[in-house]
Amino acid sequence: MIIEVKNVSKSFQGKKVLDNFSLNIEDEHAYVITGPQGCGKTTLMRLILKLDTPDEGRVGLLGDYKYPYINAGVVFQEDRLVESLDALTNITMVSKKIFRQTVAEELFKFLPEEALKVPVRKLTDSQRRIIAIIRACSIPSDVLIMDEPFAGLDRDTKLKLIPYIRNIQGKGSLTIFTRDTEDLDFARIISLPQLLEGAASE
């Protein structure tokens, strides 16, 4: 699969965030989309996921594919967990193809057993972030798309998660949107220009 981002522009309240941006995201490749806060990283991610539409240009699939949409495992900037449910339920509830025993085995690689038995609201921010990453990697998908996935994690945990994510990526693609490119030199680094002066959000 090739995700084609072609000549995409996007503005908010008359201010341009992305201007004539193009990118092909190909299978078996990893990409890091980087740049300062407000440069449009999250906007680009939302356009790729079809959560927003570009003002100009297009996002689509190149080639003869059966399905017209992108089947993705996604990490958003927010963890987007159901606070009252435990880690296992938060992950298995997103797909009937995800099994509790398999998820438990994956979570045990990064979390203590007791962390799996309590509502996620009782966990630390880093534990919650790990759950969000494991959830994205557990979803049967063609691509992995992650927005600041390592935010709030210590470097040792990050270095354990990177090969885990890369293994799950397999023959698909991985695209990470982040300001911090440390330890991500396995990927193609793409910098977005800052179009909005003093922008505080994306």
Short mmCIF file of C-alpha atoms in Angstrom, two decimals:
data_model
loop_
_atom_site.label_atom_id
_atom_site.label_comp_id
_atom_site.label_asym_id
_atom_site.label_seq_id
_atom_site.Cartn_x
_atom_site.Cartn_y
_atom_site.Cartn_z
CA MET A 1 0.00 0.00 0.00
CA ILE A 2 1.11 3.54 -0.74
CA ILE A 3 -0.61 6.43 1.01
CA GLU A 4 -0.37 9.43 -1.29
CA VAL A 5 -0.42 12.93 0.18
CA LYS A 6 -0.44 15.18 -2.87
CA ASN A 7 -0.20 18.98 -2.88
CA VAL A 8 -2.14 19.26 0.37
CA SER A 9 -2.95 22.65 1.89
CA LYS A 10 -4.95 23.35 5.03
CA SER A 11 -5.92 26.56 6.81
CA PHE A 12 -7.69 27.34 10.06
CA GLN A 13 -9.48 30.66 10.53
CA GLY A 14 -7.78 31.99 7.44
CA LYS A 15 -4.28 31.03 8.59
CA LYS A 16 -2.42 28.41 6.53
CA VAL A 17 -0.96 25.46 8.47
CA LEU A 18 0.07 23.24 5.54
CA ASP A 19 0.98 24.59 2.12
CA ASN A 20 1.20 22.39 -0.98
CA PHE A 21 2.73 19.47 0.97
CA SER A 22 3.32 16.10 -0.70
CA LEU A 23 4.50 12.74 0.62
CA ASN A 24 4.21 9.07 -0.30
CA ILE A 25 4.08 6.67 2.67
CA GLU A 26 5.16 3.23 1.46
CA ASP A 27 5.05 -0.28 2.90
CA GLU A 28 8.16 -1.52 4.74
CA HIS A 29 9.27 2.05 5.45
CA ALA A 30 9.26 4.21 8.57
CA TYR A 31 8.79 7.98 8.59
CA VAL A 32 9.20 10.67 11.22
CA ILE A 33 7.30 13.87 10.56
CA THR A 34 8.86 16.57 12.71
CA GLY A 35 8.95 20.29 13.26
CA PRO A 36 8.20 22.87 15.95
CA GLN A 37 4.90 23.06 17.76
CA GLY A 38 2.25 24.53 15.50
CA CYS A 39 3.84 23.46 12.19
CA GLY A 40 0.95 21.15 11.27
CA LYS A 41 2.07 17.69 12.35
CA THR A 42 -1.21 16.73 13.98
CA THR A 43 -3.16 18.39 11.17
CA LEU A 44 -1.32 16.25 8.63
CA MET A 45 -1.97 13.13 10.68
CA ARG A 46 -5.70 13.90 10.80
CA LEU A 47 -5.76 14.45 7.04
CA ILE A 48 -4.08 11.10 6.42
CA LEU A 49 -6.61 9.38 8.69
CA LYS A 50 -9.47 11.19 6.89
CA LEU A 51 -10.55 12.84 10.16
CA ASP A 52 -10.26 16.18 8.37
CA THR A 53 -10.28 17.14 4.70
CA PRO A 54 -7.69 19.30 2.94
CA ASP A 55 -8.61 22.68 1.50
CA GLU A 56 -6.57 21.78 -1.56
CA GLY A 57 -4.88 18.60 -2.77
CA ARG A 58 -5.80 15.05 -1.86
CA VAL A 59 -4.96 12.09 0.37
CA GLY A 60 -5.60 8.64 -1.06
CA LEU A 61 -4.25 5.22 -1.90
CA LEU A 62 -2.10 4.57 -4.94
CA GLY A 63 -2.60 1.37 -6.92
CA ASP A 64 -5.42 -1.11 -7.29
CA TYR A 65 -6.60 -1.67 -3.71
CA LYS A 66 -9.79 -3.41 -2.62
CA TYR A 67 -10.61 -0.94 0.14
CA PRO A 68 -10.78 2.84 -0.31
CA TYR A 69 -9.80 3.64 3.29
CA ILE A 70 -6.69 3.35 5.45
CA ASN A 71 -6.82 0.62 8.11
CA ALA A 72 -4.51 2.00 10.80
CA GLY A 73 -3.35 1.36 14.34
CA VAL A 74 -3.25 4.85 15.81
CA VAL A 75 -1.75 6.57 18.84
CA PHE A 76 -3.16 10.07 19.39
CA GLN A 77 -1.54 12.78 21.52
CA GLU A 78 -4.20 12.03 24.13
CA ASP A 79 -4.29 8.46 25.46
CA ARG A 80 -8.05 8.19 24.74
CA LEU A 81 -8.59 5.44 27.30
CA VAL A 82 -11.85 4.64 29.07
CA GLU A 83 -10.97 5.72 32.59
CA SER A 84 -13.20 3.24 34.44
CA LEU A 85 -11.93 0.15 32.58
CA ASP A 86 -8.73 -1.82 33.06
CA ALA A 87 -5.92 -2.03 30.50
CA LEU A 88 -7.02 -5.36 29.02
CA THR A 89 -10.57 -4.18 28.42
CA ASN A 90 -9.41 -0.86 26.96
CA ILE A 91 -7.47 -2.78 24.33
CA THR A 92 -9.73 -5.73 23.58
CA MET A 93 -12.86 -3.58 23.23
CA VAL A 94 -11.62 -1.97 20.00
CA SER A 95 -11.70 -5.17 17.92
CA LYS A 96 -13.26 -8.62 18.10
CA LYS A 97 -10.01 -9.96 16.65
CA ILE A 98 -8.04 -9.04 19.78
CA PHE A 99 -7.89 -11.67 22.54
CA ARG A 100 -7.35 -11.01 26.24
CA GLN A 101 -4.64 -13.62 26.74
CA THR A 102 -2.61 -12.29 23.82
CA VAL A 103 -2.99 -8.71 25.06
CA ALA A 104 -1.99 -9.71 28.59
CA GLU A 105 1.21 -11.29 27.26
CA GLU A 106 2.06 -8.10 25.38
CA LEU A 107 1.34 -5.84 28.36
CA PHE A 108 3.47 -8.00 30.69
CA LYS A 109 6.47 -7.04 28.55
CA PHE A 110 6.20 -3.47 29.85
CA LEU A 111 3.89 -3.37 32.88
CA PRO A 112 3.64 -5.23 36.22
CA GLU A 113 0.75 -7.65 36.63
CA GLU A 114 -1.05 -5.46 39.16
CA ALA A 115 -1.31 -2.65 36.60
CA LEU A 116 -3.61 -4.84 34.52
CA LYS A 117 -6.16 -5.31 37.28
CA VAL A 118 -7.18 -1.73 38.09
CA PRO A 119 -9.03 1.01 36.20
CA VAL A 120 -6.56 2.92 34.05
CA ARG A 121 -7.36 6.15 35.93
CA LYS A 122 -5.27 4.72 38.80
CA LEU A 123 -2.18 4.25 36.64
CA THR A 124 0.69 6.63 36.02
CA ASP A 125 0.86 8.75 32.89
CA SER A 126 3.69 6.60 31.51
CA GLN A 127 1.75 3.37 32.14
CA ARG A 128 -1.27 4.82 30.37
CA ARG A 129 0.90 5.82 27.43
CA ILE A 130 2.25 2.30 27.15
CA ILE A 131 -1.32 0.96 27.07
CA ALA A 132 -2.21 3.37 24.26
CA ILE A 133 0.80 2.13 22.25
CA ILE A 134 0.04 -1.54 22.87
CA ARG A 135 -3.58 -0.91 21.82
CA ALA A 136 -2.47 0.61 18.51
CA CYS A 137 -0.11 -2.29 17.90
CA SER A 138 -2.80 -4.86 18.75
CA ILE A 139 -5.30 -3.65 16.16
CA PRO A 140 -5.14 -5.66 12.91
CA SER A 141 -3.97 -2.93 10.54
CA ASP A 142 -2.01 -2.09 7.42
CA VAL A 143 -0.19 0.93 8.85
CA LEU A 144 0.86 2.36 12.22
CA ILE A 145 0.41 6.11 12.74
CA MET A 146 1.52 7.66 16.03
CA ASP A 147 1.37 11.22 17.34
CA GLU A 148 4.03 11.92 20.01
CA PRO A 149 3.89 8.27 21.15
CA PHE A 150 6.84 8.55 23.56
CA ALA A 151 5.73 11.72 25.33
CA GLY A 152 6.23 11.35 29.08
CA LEU A 153 8.20 8.10 28.84
CA ASP A 154 11.73 7.68 30.13
CA ARG A 155 14.39 6.81 27.58
CA ASP A 156 14.83 3.20 28.74
CA THR A 157 11.13 2.53 28.17
CA LYS A 158 11.28 4.31 24.82
CA LEU A 159 14.21 2.15 23.74
CA LYS A 160 12.25 -0.99 24.68
CA LEU A 161 9.15 0.17 22.83
CA ILE A 162 10.86 1.12 19.56
CA PRO A 163 11.87 -2.43 18.53
CA TYR A 164 8.48 -3.68 19.73
CA ILE A 165 6.70 -1.21 17.45
CA ARG A 166 9.07 -1.95 14.57
CA ASN A 167 8.38 -5.66 14.90
CA ILE A 168 4.62 -5.06 14.83
CA GLN A 169 5.09 -2.82 11.79
CA GLY A 170 6.29 -5.82 9.83
CA LYS A 171 5.81 -5.25 6.11
CA GLY A 172 3.51 -2.30 6.65
CA SER A 173 4.46 1.32 7.21
CA LEU A 174 5.12 3.32 10.36
CA THR A 175 4.68 7.09 10.58
CA ILE A 176 5.56 8.94 13.78
CA PHE A 177 4.67 12.61 14.29
CA THR A 178 6.94 14.15 16.91
CA ARG A 179 9.11 17.13 17.84
CA ASP A 180 11.73 14.84 19.43
CA THR A 181 13.63 12.75 16.86
CA GLU A 182 16.16 11.25 19.31
CA ASP A 183 16.61 7.48 18.79
CA LEU A 184 14.44 7.56 15.64
CA ASP A 185 17.24 7.54 13.08
CA PHE A 186 15.94 4.25 11.65
CA ALA A 187 13.25 6.32 9.88
CA ARG A 188 13.18 8.88 7.12
CA ILE A 189 13.06 12.27 8.85
CA ILE A 190 10.75 14.82 7.20
CA SER A 191 10.62 18.36 8.60
CA LEU A 192 7.52 20.50 8.21
CA PRO A 193 8.04 24.26 7.89
CA GLN A 194 6.60 26.61 10.51
CA LEU A 195 3.99 28.64 8.61
CA LEU A 196 2.26 30.22 11.61
CA GLU A 197 4.40 32.54 13.69
CA GLY A 198 3.90 32.01 17.39
CA ALA A 199 1.50 29.11 16.84
CA ALA A 200 0.64 27.29 20.04
CA SER A 201 -1.25 24.30 18.70
CA GLU A 202 -1.47 22.08 15.66
#
